[in-house]
PDB file of N, CA and C in Angstrom:
ATOM      1  N   MET A   1      -4.733   0.403   5.975  1.00  0.00           N
ATOM      2  CA  MET A   1      -3.484   0.286   5.265  1.00  0.00           C
ATOM      3  C   MET A   1      -3.635   0.761   3.817  1.00  0.00           C
ATOM      4  N   ILE A   2      -4.784   0.467   3.243  1.00  0.00           N
ATOM      5  CA  ILE A   2      -5.004   0.888   1.857  1.00  0.00           C
ATOM      6  C   ILE A   2      -4.981   2.408   1.761  1.00  0.00           C
ATOM      7  N   TRP A   3      -5.527   3.076   2.770  1.00  0.00           N
ATOM      8  CA  TRP A   3      -5.521   4.545   2.757  1.00  0.00           C
ATOM      9  C   TRP A   3      -4.100   5.093   2.838  1.00  0.00           C
ATOM     10  N   LEU A   4      -3.242   4.423   3.565  1.00  0.00           N
ATOM     11  CA  LEU A   4      -1.846   4.863   3.640  1.00  0.00           C
ATOM     12  C   LEU A   4      -1.143   4.683   2.300  1.00  0.00           C
ATOM     13  N   ILE A   5      -1.455   3.609   1.591  1.00  0.00           N
ATOM     14  CA  ILE A   5      -0.863   3.396   0.267  1.00  0.00           C
ATOM     15  C   ILE A   5      -1.355   4.463  -0.701  1.00  0.00           C
ATOM     16  N   ILE A   6      -2.635   4.794  -0.625  1.00  0.00           N
ATOM     17  CA  ILE A   6      -3.173   5.861  -1.478  1.00  0.00           C
ATOM     18  C   ILE A   6      -2.511   7.193  -1.139  1.00  0.00           C
ATOM     19  N   ALA A   7      -2.336   7.469   0.150  1.00  0.00           N
ATOM     20  CA  ALA A   7      -1.662   8.706   0.561  1.00  0.00           C
ATOM     21  C   ALA A   7      -0.238   8.745   0.025  1.00  0.00           C
ATOM     22  N   ARG A   8       0.444   7.616   0.050  1.00  0.00           N
ATOM     23  CA  ARG A   8       1.812   7.576  -0.467  1.00  0.00           C
ATOM     24  C   ARG A   8       1.835   7.842  -1.969  1.00  0.00           C
ATOM     25  N   CYS A   9       0.859   7.330  -2.690  1.00  0.00           N
ATOM     26  CA  CYS A   9       0.777   7.602  -4.131  1.00  0.00           C
ATOM     27  C   CYS A   9       0.563   9.091  -4.393  1.00  0.00           C
ATOM     28  N   ILE A  10      -0.303   9.708  -3.616  1.00  0.00           N
ATOM     29  CA  ILE A  10      -0.548  11.145  -3.774  1.00  0.00           C
ATOM     30  C   ILE A  10       0.711  11.930  -3.437  1.00  0.00           C
ATOM     31  N   LEU A  11       1.418  11.510  -2.392  1.00  0.00           N
ATOM     32  CA  LEU A  11       2.654  12.201  -2.011  1.00  0.00           C
ATOM     33  C   LEU A  11       3.718  12.122  -3.102  1.00  0.00           C
ATOM     34  N   SER A  12       3.664  11.097  -3.923  1.00  0.00           N
ATOM     35  CA  SER A  12       4.669  10.979  -4.977  1.00  0.00           C
ATOM     36  C   SER A  12       4.484  12.037  -6.067  1.00  0.00           C
ATOM     37  N   PHE A  13       3.306  12.668  -6.104  1.00  0.00           N
ATOM     38  CA  PHE A  13       3.042  13.679  -7.120  1.00  0.00           C
ATOM     39  C   PHE A  13       3.274  15.108  -6.636  1.00  0.00           C
ATOM     40  N   VAL A  14       3.422  15.304  -5.333  1.00  0.00           N
ATOM     41  CA  VAL A  14       3.595  16.652  -4.789  1.00  0.00           C
ATOM     42  C   VAL A  14       4.918  16.750  -4.041  1.00  0.00           C
ATOM     43  N   ARG A  15       5.423  17.967  -3.941  1.00  0.00           N
ATOM     44  CA  ARG A  15       6.644  18.176  -3.155  1.00  0.00           C
ATOM     45  C   ARG A  15       6.309  18.069  -1.683  1.00  0.00           C
ATOM     46  N   HIS A  16       7.156  17.371  -0.956  1.00  0.00           N
ATOM     47  CA  HIS A  16       6.951  17.223   0.480  1.00  0.00           C
ATOM     48  C   HIS A  16       8.295  17.046   1.165  1.00  0.00           C
ATOM     49  N   ASP A  17       8.277  17.309   2.455  1.00  0.00           N
ATOM     50  CA  ASP A  17       9.472  17.134   3.271  1.00  0.00           C
ATOM     51  C   ASP A  17       9.486  15.697   3.788  1.00  0.00           C
ATOM     52  N   PRO A  18      10.413  14.849   3.321  1.00  0.00           N
ATOM     53  CA  PRO A  18      10.408  13.442   3.737  1.00  0.00           C
ATOM     54  C   PRO A  18      10.742  13.241   5.211  1.00  0.00           C
ATOM     55  N   TYR A  19      11.197  14.283   5.888  1.00  0.00           N
ATOM     56  CA  TYR A  19      11.555  14.164   7.301  1.00  0.00           C
ATOM     57  C   TYR A  19      10.440  14.621   8.238  1.00  0.00           C
ATOM     58  N   GLN A  20       9.338  15.102   7.673  1.00  0.00           N
ATOM     59  CA  GLN A  20       8.195  15.479   8.498  1.00  0.00           C
ATOM     60  C   GLN A  20       7.615  14.199   9.119  1.00  0.00           C
ATOM     61  N   PRO A  21       7.253  14.230  10.397  1.00  0.00           N
ATOM     62  CA  PRO A  21       6.836  12.996  11.085  1.00  0.00           C
ATOM     63  C   PRO A  21       5.677  12.251  10.425  1.00  0.00           C
ATOM     64  N   ILE A  22       4.665  12.960   9.953  1.00  0.00           N
ATOM     65  CA  ILE A  22       3.524  12.258   9.351  1.00  0.00           C
ATOM     66  C   ILE A  22       3.915  11.610   8.028  1.00  0.00           C
ATOM     67  N   ILE A  23       4.756  12.288   7.264  1.00  0.00           N
ATOM     68  CA  ILE A  23       5.234  11.722   5.997  1.00  0.00           C
ATOM     69  C   ILE A  23       6.098  10.504   6.279  1.00  0.00           C
ATOM     70  N   ARG A  24       6.966  10.616   7.263  1.00  0.00           N
ATOM     71  CA  ARG A  24       7.831   9.496   7.660  1.00  0.00           C
ATOM     72  C   ARG A  24       6.987   8.297   8.098  1.00  0.00           C
ATOM     73  N   PHE A  25       5.894   8.574   8.833  1.00  0.00           N
ATOM     74  CA  PHE A  25       4.987   7.515   9.278  1.00  0.00           C
ATOM     75  C   PHE A  25       4.371   6.785   8.090  1.00  0.00           C
ATOM     76  N   VAL A  26       3.898   7.545   7.096  1.00  0.00           N
ATOM     77  CA  VAL A  26       3.290   6.930   5.908  1.00  0.00           C
ATOM     78  C   VAL A  26       4.301   6.039   5.202  1.00  0.00           C
ATOM     79  N   TYR A  27       5.512   6.531   5.015  1.00  0.00           N
ATOM     80  CA  TYR A  27       6.541   5.739   4.337  1.00  0.00           C
ATOM     81  C   TYR A  27       6.945   4.521   5.161  1.00  0.00           C
ATOM     82  N   ASP A  28       7.086   4.688   6.468  1.00  0.00           N
ATOM     83  CA  ASP A  28       7.494   3.568   7.325  1.00  0.00           C
ATOM     84  C   ASP A  28       6.438   2.466   7.373  1.00  0.00           C
ATOM     85  N   MET A  29       5.177   2.836   7.315  1.00  0.00           N
ATOM     86  CA  MET A  29       4.107   1.842   7.377  1.00  0.00           C
ATOM     87  C   MET A  29       3.891   1.125   6.051  1.00  0.00           C
ATOM     88  N   THR A  30       4.122   1.809   4.933  1.00  0.00           N
ATOM     89  CA  THR A  30       3.829   1.204   3.633  1.00  0.00           C
ATOM     90  C   THR A  30       5.026   0.518   2.987  1.00  0.00           C
ATOM     91  N   GLU A  31       6.212   0.885   3.355  1.00  0.00           N
ATOM     92  CA  GLU A  31       7.396   0.315   2.702  1.00  0.00           C
ATOM     93  C   GLU A  31       7.514  -1.200   2.875  1.00  0.00           C
ATOM     94  N   PRO A  32       7.264  -1.773   4.064  1.00  0.00           N
ATOM     95  CA  PRO A  32       7.374  -3.235   4.177  1.00  0.00           C
ATOM     96  C   PRO A  32       6.392  -3.994   3.283  1.00  0.00           C
ATOM     97  N   ILE A  33       5.268  -3.392   2.967  1.00  0.00           N
ATOM     98  CA  ILE A  33       4.286  -4.050   2.108  1.00  0.00           C
ATOM     99  C   ILE A  33       4.636  -3.857   0.636  1.00  0.00           C
ATOM    100  N   MET A  34       5.100  -2.663   0.276  1.00  0.00           N
ATOM    101  CA  MET A  34       5.351  -2.362  -1.129  1.00  0.00           C
ATOM    102  C   MET A  34       6.709  -2.837  -1.625  1.00  0.00           C
ATOM    103  N   ALA A  35       7.675  -2.996  -0.752  1.00  0.00           N
ATOM    104  CA  ALA A  35       9.029  -3.366  -1.176  1.00  0.00           C
ATOM    105  C   ALA A  35       9.088  -4.703  -1.906  1.00  0.00           C
ATOM    106  N   PRO A  36       8.418  -5.762  -1.437  1.00  0.00           N
ATOM    107  CA  PRO A  36       8.490  -7.023  -2.191  1.00  0.00           C
ATOM    108  C   PRO A  36       7.923  -6.905  -3.604  1.00  0.00           C
ATOM    109  N   PHE A  37       6.846  -6.144  -3.763  1.00  0.00           N
ATOM    110  CA  PHE A  37       6.266  -5.963  -5.091  1.00  0.00           C
ATOM    111  C   PHE A  37       7.176  -5.115  -5.974  1.00  0.00           C
ATOM    112  N   ARG A  38       7.855  -4.172  -5.376  1.00  0.00           N
ATOM    113  CA  ARG A  38       8.780  -3.328  -6.131  1.00  0.00           C
ATOM    114  C   ARG A  38       9.962  -4.149  -6.649  1.00  0.00           C
ATOM    115  N   ARG A  39      10.402  -5.130  -5.851  1.00  0.00           N
ATOM    116  CA  ARG A  39      11.495  -5.997  -6.300  1.00  0.00           C
ATOM    117  C   ARG A  39      11.047  -6.908  -7.437  1.00  0.00           C
ATOM    118  N   LEU A  40       9.796  -7.364  -7.397  1.00  0.00           N
ATOM    119  CA  LEU A  40       9.283  -8.256  -8.432  1.00  0.00           C
ATOM    120  C   LEU A  40       9.003  -7.536  -9.741  1.00  0.00           C
ATOM    121  N   LEU A  41       8.512  -6.317  -9.629  1.00  0.00           N
ATOM    122  CA  LEU A  41       8.051  -5.585 -10.800  1.00  0.00           C
ATOM    123  C   LEU A  41       8.883  -4.326 -10.996  1.00  0.00           C
ATOM    124  N   PRO A  42       9.658  -4.251 -12.063  1.00  0.00           N
ATOM    125  CA  PRO A  42      10.425  -3.022 -12.288  1.00  0.00           C
ATOM    126  C   PRO A  42       9.497  -1.877 -12.713  1.00  0.00           C
ATOM    127  N   THR A  43       9.965  -0.657 -12.522  1.00  0.00           N
ATOM    128  CA  THR A  43       9.171   0.492 -12.953  1.00  0.00           C
ATOM    129  C   THR A  43       9.123   0.527 -14.472  1.00  0.00           C
ATOM    130  N   ALA A  44       7.989   0.925 -14.997  1.00  0.00           N
ATOM    131  CA  ALA A  44       7.797   0.981 -16.443  1.00  0.00           C
ATOM    132  C   ALA A  44       7.640   2.440 -16.843  1.00  0.00           C
ATOM    133  N   GLY A  45       8.683   3.013 -17.393  1.00  0.00           N
ATOM    134  CA  GLY A  45       8.623   4.402 -17.824  1.00  0.00           C
ATOM    135  C   GLY A  45       8.441   5.366 -16.668  1.00  0.00           C
ATOM    136  N   GLY A  46       8.998   5.044 -15.525  1.00  0.00           N
ATOM    137  CA  GLY A  46       8.890   5.907 -14.358  1.00  0.00           C
ATOM    138  C   GLY A  46       7.625   5.698 -13.545  1.00  0.00           C
ATOM    139  N   ILE A  47       6.794   4.752 -13.945  1.00  0.00           N
ATOM    140  CA  ILE A  47       5.556   4.466 -13.220  1.00  0.00           C
ATOM    141  C   ILE A  47       5.781   3.241 -12.343  1.00  0.00           C
ATOM    142  N   ASP A  48       5.454   3.384 -11.068  1.00  0.00           N
ATOM    143  CA  ASP A  48       5.624   2.303 -10.103  1.00  0.00           C
ATOM    144  C   ASP A  48       4.277   1.609  -9.902  1.00  0.00           C
ATOM    145  N   PHE A  49       4.200   0.343 -10.276  1.00  0.00           N
ATOM    146  CA  PHE A  49       2.957  -0.412 -10.151  1.00  0.00           C
ATOM    147  C   PHE A  49       2.838  -1.158  -8.826  1.00  0.00           C
ATOM    148  N   SER A  50       3.827  -1.034  -7.956  1.00  0.00           N
ATOM    149  CA  SER A  50       3.786  -1.760  -6.688  1.00  0.00           C
ATOM    150  C   SER A  50       2.615  -1.351  -5.788  1.00  0.00           C
ATOM    151  N   PRO A  51       2.158  -0.090  -5.774  1.00  0.00           N
ATOM    152  CA  PRO A  51       0.985   0.224  -4.943  1.00  0.00           C
ATOM    153  C   PRO A  51      -0.272  -0.522  -5.389  1.00  0.00           C
ATOM    154  N   ILE A  52      -0.444  -0.677  -6.696  1.00  0.00           N
ATOM    155  CA  ILE A  52      -1.618  -1.394  -7.201  1.00  0.00           C
ATOM    156  C   ILE A  52      -1.576  -2.846  -6.753  1.00  0.00           C
ATOM    157  N   LEU A  53      -0.417  -3.472  -6.904  1.00  0.00           N
ATOM    158  CA  LEU A  53      -0.285  -4.867  -6.491  1.00  0.00           C
ATOM    159  C   LEU A  53      -0.435  -5.027  -4.984  1.00  0.00           C
ATOM    160  N   ALA A  54       0.069  -4.075  -4.228  1.00  0.00           N
ATOM    161  CA  ALA A  54      -0.052  -4.144  -2.769  1.00  0.00           C
ATOM    162  C   ALA A  54      -1.516  -4.042  -2.337  1.00  0.00           C
ATOM    163  N   VAL A  55      -2.264  -3.139  -2.946  1.00  0.00           N
ATOM    164  CA  VAL A  55      -3.684  -2.994  -2.608  1.00  0.00           C
ATOM    165  C   VAL A  55      -4.446  -4.263  -2.983  1.00  0.00           C
ATOM    166  N   LEU A  56      -4.164  -4.824  -4.158  1.00  0.00           N
ATOM    167  CA  LEU A  56      -4.826  -6.067  -4.560  1.00  0.00           C
ATOM    168  C   LEU A  56      -4.493  -7.208  -3.608  1.00  0.00           C
ATOM    169  N   ALA A  57      -3.248  -7.308  -3.205  1.00  0.00           N
ATOM    170  CA  ALA A  57      -2.845  -8.367  -2.274  1.00  0.00           C
ATOM    171  C   ALA A  57      -3.549  -8.212  -0.929  1.00  0.00           C
ATOM    172  N   ILE A  58      -3.658  -6.987  -0.453  1.00  0.00           N
ATOM    173  CA  ILE A  58      -4.357  -6.752   0.818  1.00  0.00           C
ATOM    174  C   ILE A  58      -5.826  -7.137   0.687  1.00  0.00           C
ATOM    175  N   GLN A  59      -6.441  -6.750  -0.429  1.00  0.00           N
ATOM    176  CA  GLN A  59      -7.853  -7.084  -0.642  1.00  0.00           C
ATOM    177  C   GLN A  59      -8.067  -8.594  -0.664  1.00  0.00           C
ATOM    178  N   TYR A  60      -7.211  -9.312  -1.387  1.00  0.00           N
ATOM    179  CA  TYR A  60      -7.362 -10.765  -1.473  1.00  0.00           C
ATOM    180  C   TYR A  60      -7.038 -11.450  -0.154  1.00  0.00           C
ATOM    181  N   ALA A  61      -6.204 -10.861   0.661  1.00  0.00           N
ATOM    182  CA  ALA A  61      -5.877 -11.449   1.961  1.00  0.00           C
ATOM    183  C   ALA A  61      -6.979 -11.186   2.984  1.00  0.00           C
ATOM    184  N   VAL A  62      -7.611 -10.036   2.912  1.00  0.00           N
ATOM    185  CA  VAL A  62      -8.611  -9.648   3.909  1.00  0.00           C
ATOM    186  C   VAL A  62      -9.990 -10.224   3.589  1.00  0.00           C
ATOM    187  N   GLN A  63     -10.307 -10.385   2.333  1.00  0.00           N
ATOM    188  CA  GLN A  63     -11.642 -10.828   1.939  1.00  0.00           C
ATOM    189  C   GLN A  63     -12.042 -12.172   2.559  1.00  0.00           C
ATOM    190  N   PRO A  64     -11.213 -13.216   2.522  1.00  0.00           N
ATOM    191  CA  PRO A  64     -11.627 -14.476   3.167  1.00  0.00           C
ATOM    192  C   PRO A  64     -11.834 -14.338   4.677  1.00  0.00           C
ATOM    193  N   ILE A  65     -11.046 -13.510   5.309  1.00  0.00           N
ATOM    194  CA  ILE A  65     -11.196 -13.307   6.752  1.00  0.00           C
ATOM    195  C   ILE A  65     -12.532 -12.631   7.051  1.00  0.00           C
ATOM    196  N   LEU A  66     -12.877 -11.621   6.265  1.00  0.00           N
ATOM    197  CA  LEU A  66     -14.156 -10.941   6.475  1.00  0.00           C
ATOM    198  C   LEU A  66     -15.330 -11.866   6.201  1.00  0.00           C
ATOM    199  N   LEU A  67     -15.246 -12.677   5.151  1.00  0.00           N
ATOM    200  CA  LEU A  67     -16.317 -13.630   4.864  1.00  0.00           C
ATOM    201  C   LEU A  67     -16.478 -14.630   6.007  1.00  0.00           C
ATOM    202  N   TRP A  68     -15.376 -15.097   6.551  1.00  0.00           N
ATOM    203  CA  TRP A  68     -15.437 -16.026   7.672  1.00  0.00           C
ATOM    204  C   TRP A  68     -16.094 -15.367   8.885  1.00  0.00           C
ATOM    205  N   LEU A  69     -15.739 -14.113   9.146  1.00  0.00           N
ATOM    206  CA  LEU A  69     -16.342 -13.397  10.272  1.00  0.00           C
ATOM    207  C   LEU A  69     -17.846 -13.217  10.091  1.00  0.00           C
ATOM    208  N   VAL A  70     -18.259 -12.872   8.887  1.00  0.00           N
ATOM    209  CA  VAL A  70     -19.685 -12.678   8.616  1.00  0.00           C
ATOM    210  C   VAL A  70     -20.429 -13.996   8.794  1.00  0.00           C
ATOM    211  N   ARG A  71     -19.874 -15.083   8.288  1.00  0.00           N
ATOM    212  CA  ARG A  71     -20.527 -16.392   8.437  1.00  0.00           C
ATOM    213  C   ARG A  71     -20.580 -16.820   9.896  1.00  0.00           C
ATOM    214  N   THR A  72     -19.567 -16.472  10.657  1.00  0.00           N
ATOM    215  CA  THR A  72     -19.537 -16.830  12.068  1.00  0.00           C
ATOM    216  C   THR A  72     -20.590 -16.054  12.853  1.00  0.00           C
ATOM    217  N   ILE A  73     -20.746 -14.792  12.528  1.00  0.00           N
ATOM    218  CA  ILE A  73     -21.701 -13.944  13.241  1.00  0.00           C
ATOM    219  C   ILE A  73     -23.134 -14.311  12.872  1.00  0.00           C
ATOM    220  N   LEU A  74     -23.371 -14.583  11.601  1.00  0.00           N
ATOM    221  CA  LEU A  74     -24.735 -14.899  11.163  1.00  0.00           C
ATOM    222  C   LEU A  74     -24.948 -16.359  11.339  1.00  0.00           C
TER     223      LEU A  74
END
């Protein structure tokens, strides 16, 4: 998921066809995660900070699960 968010950030800097299937897939997969952060945090000078917050939230959500899995296996 983090890679899709990074891809979406890169797409925001280049011209692309939003109706191309792969582009549509990236937007469809990342929008449900980024939309709540976008509502909480307004853009500052045209810069959208929601991808940063989304990546941090994913990291903090996944880290305890991975630690639990490692402890269970070892």
